[in-house]
mmCIF file of C-alpha atoms in Angstrom:
data_model
loop_
_atom_site.group_PDB
_atom_site.id
_atom_site.type_symbol
_atom_site.label_atom_id
_atom_site.label_comp_id
_atom_site.label_asym_id
_atom_site.label_seq_id
_atom_site.Cartn_x
_atom_site.Cartn_y
_atom_site.Cartn_z
ATOM 1 C CA GLN A 1 19.334 -10.431 -1.866
ATOM 2 C CA GLY A 2 21.199 -10.029 -5.306
ATOM 3 C CA GLY A 3 18.588 -11.676 -7.376
ATOM 4 C CA ASN A 4 16.627 -14.963 -7.207
ATOM 5 C CA ASN A 5 19.389 -16.765 -6.680
ATOM 6 C CA ALA A 6 18.415 -17.073 -3.143
ATOM 7 C CA GLY A 7 15.380 -19.054 -1.850
ATOM 8 C CA HIS A 8 12.788 -18.486 1.519
ATOM 9 C CA THR A 9 10.122 -20.870 2.208
ATOM 10 C CA VAL A 10 7.424 -19.193 3.950
ATOM 11 C CA VAL A 11 4.143 -20.812 5.137
ATOM 12 C CA VAL A 12 1.165 -18.732 6.041
ATOM 13 C CA ASP A 13 -2.428 -20.068 7.346
ATOM 14 C CA GLY A 14 -1.109 -23.663 6.192
ATOM 15 C CA LYS A 15 0.091 -22.527 2.383
ATOM 16 C CA GLU A 16 3.331 -22.670 1.742
ATOM 17 C CA TYR A 17 5.642 -20.197 -0.633
ATOM 18 C CA ASP A 18 8.690 -20.466 -2.094
ATOM 19 C CA PHE A 19 9.737 -17.081 -2.671
ATOM 20 C CA HIS A 20 13.133 -16.139 -4.917
ATOM 21 C CA LEU A 21 12.416 -12.521 -6.115
ATOM 22 C CA PHE A 22 9.629 -11.367 -4.073
ATOM 23 C CA PRO A 23 9.983 -9.905 0.166
ATOM 24 C CA SER A 24 7.955 -12.664 1.957
ATOM 25 C CA GLY A 25 5.742 -9.585 2.466
ATOM 26 C CA ILE A 26 4.137 -9.388 -0.280
ATOM 27 C CA ILE A 27 1.703 -12.103 0.976
ATOM 28 C CA ASN A 28 0.494 -9.430 3.336
ATOM 29 C CA GLN A 29 -1.874 -7.402 1.576
ATOM 30 C CA LYS A 30 -1.778 -4.416 3.628
ATOM 31 C CA ALA A 31 2.419 -4.389 2.511
ATOM 32 C CA ILE A 32 3.824 -2.324 -0.586
ATOM 33 C CA SER A 33 6.893 -4.493 -1.750
ATOM 34 C CA PHE A 34 9.783 -2.590 -3.213
ATOM 35 C CA ILE A 35 12.511 -4.174 -5.518
ATOM 36 C CA GLU A 36 15.467 -1.978 -5.332
ATOM 37 C CA LYS A 37 19.283 -3.795 -5.604
ATOM 38 C CA HIS A 38 20.523 -5.896 -3.259
ATOM 39 C CA ARG A 39 18.391 -6.643 -0.635
ATOM 40 C CA LYS A 40 14.522 -7.463 0.270
ATOM 41 C CA SER A 41 12.537 -5.912 3.465
ATOM 42 C CA LYS A 42 8.882 -6.261 4.427
ATOM 43 C CA SER A 43 6.706 -5.065 6.962
ATOM 44 C CA GLN A 44 3.234 -5.448 8.330
ATOM 45 C CA CYS A 45 2.409 -2.038 7.259
ATOM 46 C CA GLN A 46 5.099 -1.299 4.592
ATOM 47 C CA SER A 47 7.386 -3.759 2.443
ATOM 48 C CA LEU A 48 9.889 -3.028 0.925
ATOM 49 C CA THR A 49 12.765 -5.114 -0.985
ATOM 50 C CA ASN A 50 15.710 -4.004 -1.813
ATOM 51 C CA GLN A 51 17.853 -6.252 -5.103
ATOM 52 C CA HIS A 52 20.661 -5.495 -7.183
ATOM 53 C CA SER A 53 19.508 -7.733 -10.082
ATOM 54 C CA CYS A 54 15.634 -8.135 -11.461
ATOM 55 C CA ASN A 55 14.975 -10.966 -13.773
ATOM 56 C CA PRO A 56 11.627 -9.633 -15.482
ATOM 57 C CA THR A 57 10.501 -13.247 -16.447
ATOM 58 C CA PHE A 58 9.839 -13.920 -12.420
ATOM 59 C CA LEU A 59 7.472 -11.394 -12.083
ATOM 60 C CA HIS A 60 5.175 -13.260 -14.329
ATOM 61 C CA LEU A 61 5.483 -16.496 -11.987
ATOM 62 C CA LEU A 62 3.753 -15.822 -9.159
ATOM 63 C CA THR A 63 0.556 -17.159 -8.200
ATOM 64 C CA GLY A 64 -1.743 -17.776 -5.510
ATOM 65 C CA LEU A 65 -2.187 -14.304 -4.817
ATOM 66 C CA LYS A 66 -4.546 -11.607 -4.749
ATOM 67 C CA ASP A 67 -3.441 -8.330 -6.757
ATOM 68 C CA TRP A 68 0.015 -8.629 -6.393
ATOM 69 C CA GLU A 69 0.921 -6.496 -9.247
ATOM 70 C CA LYS A 70 -0.910 -3.414 -7.072
ATOM 71 C CA ARG A 71 1.443 -3.998 -4.158
ATOM 72 C CA LEU A 72 4.519 -4.213 -5.963
ATOM 73 C CA ILE A 73 7.123 -0.992 -6.852
ATOM 74 C CA ILE A 74 10.437 -1.798 -8.648
ATOM 75 C CA SER A 75 13.352 0.635 -8.455
ATOM 76 C CA ASP A 76 14.210 2.339 -11.786
ATOM 77 C CA ARG A 77 18.014 1.548 -10.585
ATOM 78 C CA ALA A 78 17.576 -2.443 -10.509
ATOM 79 C CA HIS A 79 20.002 -3.708 -13.080
ATOM 80 C CA ILE A 80 18.696 -6.346 -15.188
ATOM 81 C CA VAL A 81 19.800 -10.334 -15.328
ATOM 82 C CA PHE A 82 19.710 -11.396 -18.665
ATOM 83 C CA ASP A 83 19.925 -15.022 -20.125
ATOM 84 C CA PHE A 84 23.277 -14.810 -21.147
ATOM 85 C CA HIS A 85 24.040 -13.845 -17.821
ATOM 86 C CA GLN A 86 22.523 -17.018 -16.723
ATOM 87 C CA ALA A 87 24.094 -19.220 -19.509
ATOM 88 C CA VAL A 88 27.782 -17.639 -18.734
ATOM 89 C CA ASP A 89 27.427 -18.178 -14.804
ATOM 90 C CA GLY A 90 26.990 -22.014 -16.186
ATOM 91 C CA LEU A 91 29.500 -21.851 -18.650
ATOM 92 C CA GLN A 92 31.982 -20.007 -15.532
ATOM 93 C CA GLU A 93 31.399 -23.198 -13.502
ATOM 94 C CA VAL A 94 31.994 -25.587 -16.022
ATOM 95 C CA GLN A 95 35.432 -23.821 -16.929
ATOM 96 C CA ARG A 96 36.451 -23.382 -12.940
ATOM 97 C CA GLN A 97 35.459 -27.575 -12.293
ATOM 98 C CA ALA A 98 37.772 -27.944 -15.685
ATOM 99 C CA GLN A 99 40.490 -25.885 -14.690
ATOM 100 C CA GLU A 100 40.666 -25.941 -10.913
ATOM 101 C CA GLY A 101 39.008 -29.230 -10.240
ATOM 102 C CA LYS A 102 36.178 -27.568 -8.086
ATOM 103 C CA ASN A 103 33.428 -25.073 -8.713
ATOM 104 C CA ILE A 104 31.969 -22.198 -6.679
ATOM 105 C CA GLY A 105 28.493 -24.003 -6.179
ATOM 106 C CA THR A 106 26.418 -21.058 -8.065
ATOM 107 C CA THR A 107 22.647 -21.336 -8.723
ATOM 108 C CA LYS A 108 23.530 -20.493 -11.761
ATOM 109 C CA LYS A 109 20.974 -17.669 -12.043
ATOM 110 C CA GLY A 110 23.309 -15.434 -13.596
ATOM 111 C CA ILE A 111 23.934 -13.219 -10.462
ATOM 112 C CA GLY A 112 27.766 -13.620 -10.328
ATOM 113 C CA PRO A 113 27.840 -12.132 -14.320
ATOM 114 C CA THR A 114 25.166 -9.391 -13.769
ATOM 115 C CA TYR A 115 27.566 -7.830 -10.652
ATOM 116 C CA SER A 116 30.141 -8.024 -13.076
ATOM 117 C CA SER A 117 28.654 -6.170 -15.588
ATOM 118 C CA LYS A 118 27.211 -3.637 -13.051
ATOM 119 C CA ALA A 119 30.687 -3.366 -11.719
ATOM 120 C CA ALA A 120 32.522 -2.519 -15.428
ATOM 121 C CA ARG A 121 29.775 0.181 -15.922
ATOM 122 C CA THR A 122 28.050 -1.835 -19.072
ATOM 123 C CA GLY A 123 25.182 -3.139 -17.067
ATOM 124 C CA LEU A 124 21.788 -2.184 -18.400
ATOM 125 C CA ARG A 125 19.338 -1.258 -15.346
ATOM 126 C CA ILE A 126 14.899 -0.606 -15.553
ATOM 127 C CA CYS A 127 15.568 3.061 -16.108
ATOM 128 C CA ASP A 128 17.322 1.987 -19.522
ATOM 129 C CA LEU A 129 14.720 -0.585 -20.559
ATOM 130 C CA LEU A 130 11.318 1.821 -19.955
ATOM 131 C CA SER A 131 13.365 4.784 -21.300
ATOM 132 C CA ASP A 132 14.836 4.926 -25.150
ATOM 133 C CA PHE A 133 14.631 1.766 -26.119
ATOM 134 C CA ASP A 134 16.375 2.043 -29.642
ATOM 135 C CA GLU A 135 19.433 3.294 -27.283
ATOM 136 C CA PHE A 136 18.307 0.451 -24.711
ATOM 137 C CA SER A 137 18.715 -2.407 -27.711
ATOM 138 C CA SER A 138 22.185 -0.997 -28.903
ATOM 139 C CA ARG A 139 23.753 -0.898 -25.495
ATOM 140 C CA PHE A 140 22.002 -4.678 -25.168
ATOM 141 C CA LYS A 141 23.446 -5.793 -28.704
ATOM 142 C CA ASN A 142 27.083 -4.360 -27.293
ATOM 143 C CA LEU A 143 26.996 -6.367 -24.149
ATOM 144 C CA ALA A 144 25.713 -9.327 -25.595
ATOM 145 C CA GLN A 145 28.910 -9.072 -28.325
ATOM 146 C CA GLN A 146 31.026 -8.447 -25.252
ATOM 147 C CA TYR A 147 29.744 -11.817 -23.746
ATOM 148 C CA LYS A 148 30.077 -13.729 -26.788
ATOM 149 C CA SER A 149 33.940 -12.983 -27.681
ATOM 150 C CA MET A 150 34.551 -14.033 -24.112
ATOM 151 C CA PHE A 151 33.183 -17.104 -24.500
ATOM 152 C CA PRO A 152 33.012 -18.366 -28.209
ATOM 153 C CA THR A 153 30.585 -21.123 -27.783
ATOM 154 C CA LEU A 154 27.325 -19.071 -26.132
ATOM 155 C CA GLU A 155 24.671 -18.643 -28.160
ATOM 156 C CA ILE A 156 22.406 -15.402 -27.783
ATOM 157 C CA ASP A 157 18.811 -14.714 -29.685
ATOM 158 C CA ILE A 158 19.391 -11.113 -29.884
ATOM 159 C CA GLU A 159 16.472 -9.768 -31.488
ATOM 160 C CA GLY A 160 14.080 -12.407 -29.774
ATOM 161 C CA GLN A 161 15.634 -11.064 -26.428
ATOM 162 C CA LEU A 162 14.741 -7.642 -27.198
ATOM 163 C CA LYS A 163 11.338 -8.754 -28.939
ATOM 164 C CA LYS A 164 10.590 -10.154 -25.291
ATOM 165 C CA LEU A 165 12.229 -7.344 -23.236
ATOM 166 C CA LYS A 166 9.818 -5.117 -25.100
ATOM 167 C CA GLY A 167 6.907 -6.839 -23.803
ATOM 168 C CA TYR A 168 8.007 -7.175 -20.080
ATOM 169 C CA ALA A 169 8.632 -3.167 -20.138
ATOM 170 C CA GLU A 170 5.110 -2.822 -20.736
ATOM 171 C CA LYS A 171 4.280 -4.615 -18.190
ATOM 172 C CA ILE A 172 6.229 -3.697 -15.485
ATOM 173 C CA ARG A 173 5.872 0.107 -16.267
ATOM 174 C CA PRO A 174 3.260 1.342 -14.103
ATOM 175 C CA MET A 175 5.246 -0.798 -11.539
ATOM 176 C CA VAL A 176 8.100 1.584 -11.649
ATOM 177 C CA ARG A 177 9.173 4.074 -9.530
ATOM 178 C CA ASP A 178 12.194 6.416 -8.444
ATOM 179 C CA GLY A 179 13.821 4.256 -5.710
ATOM 180 C CA VAL A 180 15.771 6.373 -3.668
ATOM 181 C CA TYR A 181 12.878 9.203 -3.366
ATOM 182 C CA PHE A 182 10.171 6.427 -2.732
ATOM 183 C CA MET A 183 12.651 5.156 0.063
ATOM 184 C CA TYR A 184 13.151 8.764 1.493
ATOM 185 C CA GLU A 185 9.157 9.017 1.350
ATOM 186 C CA ALA A 186 8.989 6.298 3.193
ATOM 187 C CA LEU A 187 11.623 7.304 5.796
ATOM 188 C CA HIS A 188 9.836 10.727 6.243
ATOM 189 C CA GLY A 189 6.387 10.698 5.737
ATOM 190 C CA SER A 190 3.672 9.565 7.842
ATOM 191 C CA PRO A 191 5.097 6.672 10.441
ATOM 192 C CA LYS A 192 5.434 3.001 8.748
ATOM 193 C CA LYS A 193 7.090 0.496 9.931
ATOM 194 C CA ILE A 194 9.409 -0.929 7.518
ATOM 195 C CA LEU A 195 11.462 -4.409 8.213
ATOM 196 C CA VAL A 196 14.509 -5.383 5.777
ATOM 197 C CA GLU A 197 14.679 -8.778 5.195
ATOM 198 C CA GLY A 198 17.636 -10.123 3.994
ATOM 199 C CA ALA A 199 18.798 -13.255 1.726
ATOM 200 C CA ASN A 200 22.270 -15.399 2.032
ATOM 201 C CA ALA A 201 23.772 -15.872 5.081
ATOM 202 C CA ALA A 202 26.609 -13.534 6.625
ATOM 203 C CA LEU A 203 29.058 -15.956 6.081
ATOM 204 C CA LEU A 204 28.339 -15.755 1.960
ATOM 205 C CA ASP A 205 28.845 -11.820 1.918
ATOM 206 C CA ILE A 206 31.108 -10.967 -1.214
ATOM 207 C CA ASP A 207 33.482 -8.962 1.189
ATOM 208 C CA PHE A 208 33.284 -10.889 4.700
ATOM 209 C CA GLY A 209 31.999 -14.119 3.777
ATOM 210 C CA THR A 210 34.282 -17.754 3.109
ATOM 211 C CA TYR A 211 35.666 -16.414 -0.258
ATOM 212 C CA PRO A 212 35.640 -17.654 -2.823
ATOM 213 C CA PHE A 213 32.654 -19.596 -1.927
ATOM 214 C CA VAL A 214 30.188 -16.776 -1.436
ATOM 215 C CA THR A 215 27.561 -14.871 -3.134
ATOM 216 C CA SER A 216 28.160 -12.019 -5.644
ATOM 217 C CA SER A 217 26.279 -9.160 -3.059
ATOM 218 C CA ASN A 218 26.535 -7.735 0.265
ATOM 219 C CA CYS A 219 24.193 -9.769 2.635
ATOM 220 C CA THR A 220 25.523 -8.443 6.078
ATOM 221 C CA VAL A 221 23.430 -5.434 7.527
ATOM 222 C CA GLY A 222 25.676 -2.442 5.369
ATOM 223 C CA GLY A 223 23.547 -3.813 2.443
ATOM 224 C CA VAL A 224 20.643 -1.797 3.625
ATOM 225 C CA CYS A 225 22.561 1.347 3.211
ATOM 226 C CA THR A 226 24.443 0.747 0.144
ATOM 227 C CA GLY A 227 21.381 -1.224 -1.519
ATOM 228 C CA LEU A 228 18.339 0.578 -0.513
ATOM 229 C CA GLY A 229 20.106 4.074 -0.180
ATOM 230 C CA VAL A 230 18.927 4.077 3.573
ATOM 231 C CA PRO A 231 21.267 6.239 5.951
ATOM 232 C CA PRO A 232 22.908 4.616 8.395
ATOM 233 C CA GLN A 233 20.958 6.274 11.340
ATOM 234 C CA HIS A 234 18.010 5.088 10.272
ATOM 235 C CA VAL A 235 19.045 1.799 11.179
ATOM 236 C CA GLY A 236 17.394 0.396 14.057
ATOM 237 C CA ASP A 237 16.890 -2.824 15.883
ATOM 238 C CA VAL A 238 19.168 -5.653 13.566
ATOM 239 C CA TYR A 239 17.952 -9.251 14.410
ATOM 240 C CA GLY A 240 20.249 -12.381 13.977
ATOM 241 C CA VAL A 241 18.695 -15.304 12.309
ATOM 242 C CA VAL A 242 20.388 -18.561 13.332
ATOM 243 C CA LYS A 243 19.536 -22.263 13.401
ATOM 244 C CA ALA A 244 20.039 -24.311 16.342
ATOM 245 C CA TYR A 245 23.062 -25.784 14.080
ATOM 246 C CA THR A 246 24.544 -25.041 11.183
ATOM 247 C CA THR A 247 24.018 -25.860 7.809
ATOM 248 C CA ARG A 248 25.768 -25.260 3.992
ATOM 249 C CA VAL A 249 24.651 -25.261 0.309
ATOM 250 C CA GLY A 250 27.827 -26.133 -1.617
ATOM 251 C CA ILE A 251 31.061 -26.297 -0.828
ATOM 252 C CA GLY A 252 33.280 -24.253 1.425
ATOM 253 C CA ALA A 253 35.060 -24.221 4.697
ATOM 254 C CA PHE A 254 32.696 -25.840 7.581
ATOM 255 C CA PRO A 255 34.235 -26.802 10.660
ATOM 256 C CA THR A 256 31.605 -28.576 12.495
ATOM 257 C CA GLU A 257 29.967 -30.594 9.888
ATOM 258 C CA GLN A 258 28.905 -34.013 10.634
ATOM 259 C CA ILE A 259 29.212 -36.157 7.765
ATOM 260 C CA ASN A 260 27.776 -39.120 9.367
ATOM 261 C CA GLU A 261 24.546 -40.479 11.300
ATOM 262 C CA ILE A 262 24.512 -36.698 12.771
ATOM 263 C CA GLY A 263 24.482 -34.738 9.955
ATOM 264 C CA ASP A 264 22.039 -37.417 8.087
ATOM 265 C CA LEU A 265 19.323 -37.121 11.032
ATOM 266 C CA LEU A 266 19.648 -33.239 11.013
ATOM 267 C CA GLN A 267 19.654 -33.166 7.255
ATOM 268 C CA SER A 268 16.307 -35.329 7.071
ATOM 269 C CA ARG A 269 14.451 -33.852 10.479
ATOM 270 C CA GLY A 270 14.953 -30.381 9.429
ATOM 271 C CA HIS A 271 14.127 -30.898 5.782
ATOM 272 C CA GLU A 272 17.787 -28.902 4.483
ATOM 273 C CA TRP A 273 17.612 -28.757 0.990
ATOM 274 C CA GLY A 274 17.810 -25.672 -1.419
ATOM 275 C CA VAL A 275 15.057 -23.810 -2.268
ATOM 276 C CA THR A 276 16.471 -22.370 -5.047
ATOM 277 C CA THR A 277 18.725 -25.586 -6.331
ATOM 278 C CA GLY A 278 16.913 -28.708 -4.537
ATOM 279 C CA ARG A 279 20.565 -29.816 -3.754
ATOM 280 C CA LYS A 280 20.998 -30.707 0.096
ATOM 281 C CA ARG A 281 22.714 -28.834 2.699
ATOM 282 C CA ARG A 282 25.402 -30.181 4.877
ATOM 283 C CA CYS A 283 24.978 -29.920 8.278
ATOM 284 C CA GLY A 284 27.051 -29.616 11.271
ATOM 285 C CA TRP A 285 26.723 -28.783 14.938
ATOM 286 C CA LEU A 286 25.981 -25.273 15.608
ATOM 287 C CA ASP A 287 29.467 -22.733 15.812
ATOM 288 C CA LEU A 288 29.739 -20.347 17.745
ATOM 289 C CA VAL A 289 32.668 -18.928 16.405
ATOM 290 C CA ILE A 290 30.853 -17.761 12.949
ATOM 291 C CA LEU A 291 28.058 -16.504 14.964
ATOM 292 C CA LYS A 292 30.143 -14.545 16.817
ATOM 293 C CA TYR A 293 31.969 -13.147 13.395
ATOM 294 C CA ALA A 294 28.873 -12.505 12.411
ATOM 295 C CA HIS A 295 27.641 -10.453 14.973
ATOM 296 C CA MET A 296 30.882 -8.446 15.070
ATOM 297 C CA ILE A 297 30.109 -7.214 11.531
ATOM 298 C CA ASN A 298 26.546 -6.854 11.757
ATOM 299 C CA GLY A 299 25.907 -5.708 15.820
ATOM 300 C CA PHE A 300 22.975 -7.944 16.196
ATOM 301 C CA THR A 301 20.658 -6.636 19.023
ATOM 302 C CA ALA A 302 18.865 -9.518 19.239
ATOM 303 C CA LEU A 303 18.640 -13.396 17.783
ATOM 304 C CA ALA A 304 15.994 -15.183 16.843
ATOM 305 C CA LEU A 305 17.120 -19.116 17.151
ATOM 306 C CA THR A 306 15.145 -21.267 14.958
ATOM 307 C CA LYS A 307 14.887 -25.072 14.692
ATOM 308 C CA LEU A 308 15.933 -25.863 18.322
ATOM 309 C CA ASP A 309 13.157 -28.494 18.338
ATOM 310 C CA ILE A 310 15.247 -30.513 15.483
ATOM 311 C CA LEU A 311 17.442 -31.752 18.159
ATOM 312 C CA ASP A 312 14.831 -33.106 20.425
ATOM 313 C CA VAL A 313 15.746 -36.222 19.603
ATOM 314 C CA LEU A 314 19.445 -36.166 20.624
ATOM 315 C CA ASP A 315 20.910 -37.310 23.743
ATOM 316 C CA GLU A 316 23.839 -35.115 23.561
ATOM 317 C CA ILE A 317 24.350 -31.802 21.463
ATOM 318 C CA LYS A 318 27.487 -30.544 20.691
ATOM 319 C CA ILE A 319 28.494 -26.798 19.733
ATOM 320 C CA GLY A 320 31.653 -25.136 18.460
ATOM 321 C CA VAL A 321 33.051 -22.747 20.936
ATOM 322 C CA ALA A 322 36.350 -22.256 19.622
ATOM 323 C CA TYR A 323 39.233 -22.266 16.648
ATOM 324 C CA LYS A 324 42.642 -23.354 16.708
ATOM 325 C CA LEU A 325 45.492 -22.266 14.658
ATOM 326 C CA GLY A 326 48.881 -23.421 15.121
ATOM 327 C CA GLY A 327 47.727 -25.454 17.848
ATOM 328 C CA LYS A 328 46.608 -21.898 19.579
ATOM 329 C CA ARG A 329 43.353 -20.923 20.113
ATOM 330 C CA ILE A 330 42.552 -17.787 18.284
ATOM 331 C CA PRO A 331 39.901 -15.187 19.077
ATOM 332 C CA TYR A 332 38.753 -14.041 15.806
ATOM 333 C CA PHE A 333 37.333 -15.623 12.752
ATOM 334 C CA PRO A 334 40.290 -16.716 10.513
#
């Protein structure tokens, strides 16, 4: 999902879990979880997660699960989110608010700045952390200095951070594998069930979402290939998960939004607040235009419709069926 900015609430046997970095398959004691670059995955026999950015501190926050360390594999190619990435995320939001009068509404988890480092080819990966630590330290200092020059108010405890990172390196070393070979073996070895579990919605995709109010990763089905290194021919069924109404955290276009008692009812009955930020989700009627648009990009073979029961108390249910542009219906998402 691009990092720990997304949140999944999972209830198993009456116990509630909030996942930010791990695939929900980590609960299954028969599953192996794999953190890679952009995406997550899980299955009954095999659980494979793929993420762009791995914040090592979150590896120590998973409680209530037995022997999870033995079921977790981290790709050597996963990029690392540093504390200064998170600090810069917050500073950029303040800048946007001051300069444009509006921000994007990020979770301030450092995902956007980490992707920026990745695209600029100055990012650091798990393989860098686990190899020559002197070389890693030198590159870390250079990266930190680059951000300090861009943001003069940014304070970074470089030596303190490096000391922590060296400790994390030894803790995660037993979990790290070559991610591409791991996936190749999973696909071509003894038969396994592999279910890729994506986070964030299709309309938050960096390329196909409601830009600029999007996340920093490709959270559509193509992320399976670019994130996990899975060849396209291995992608089988694609399940679209959609609520019976539409929700959104943060600002951005929302044509069917109900800023009234209907929206309040959907929010309260549906317990609609962000798992990561705690912010209330904006709520409105189901928008079939964006659902069809998501289908154009992802090619759903099935839809999983959720939260239909939230609408039980309503005498009338409305659905957005078309958009008009210049007074005329349009067959596409503009």
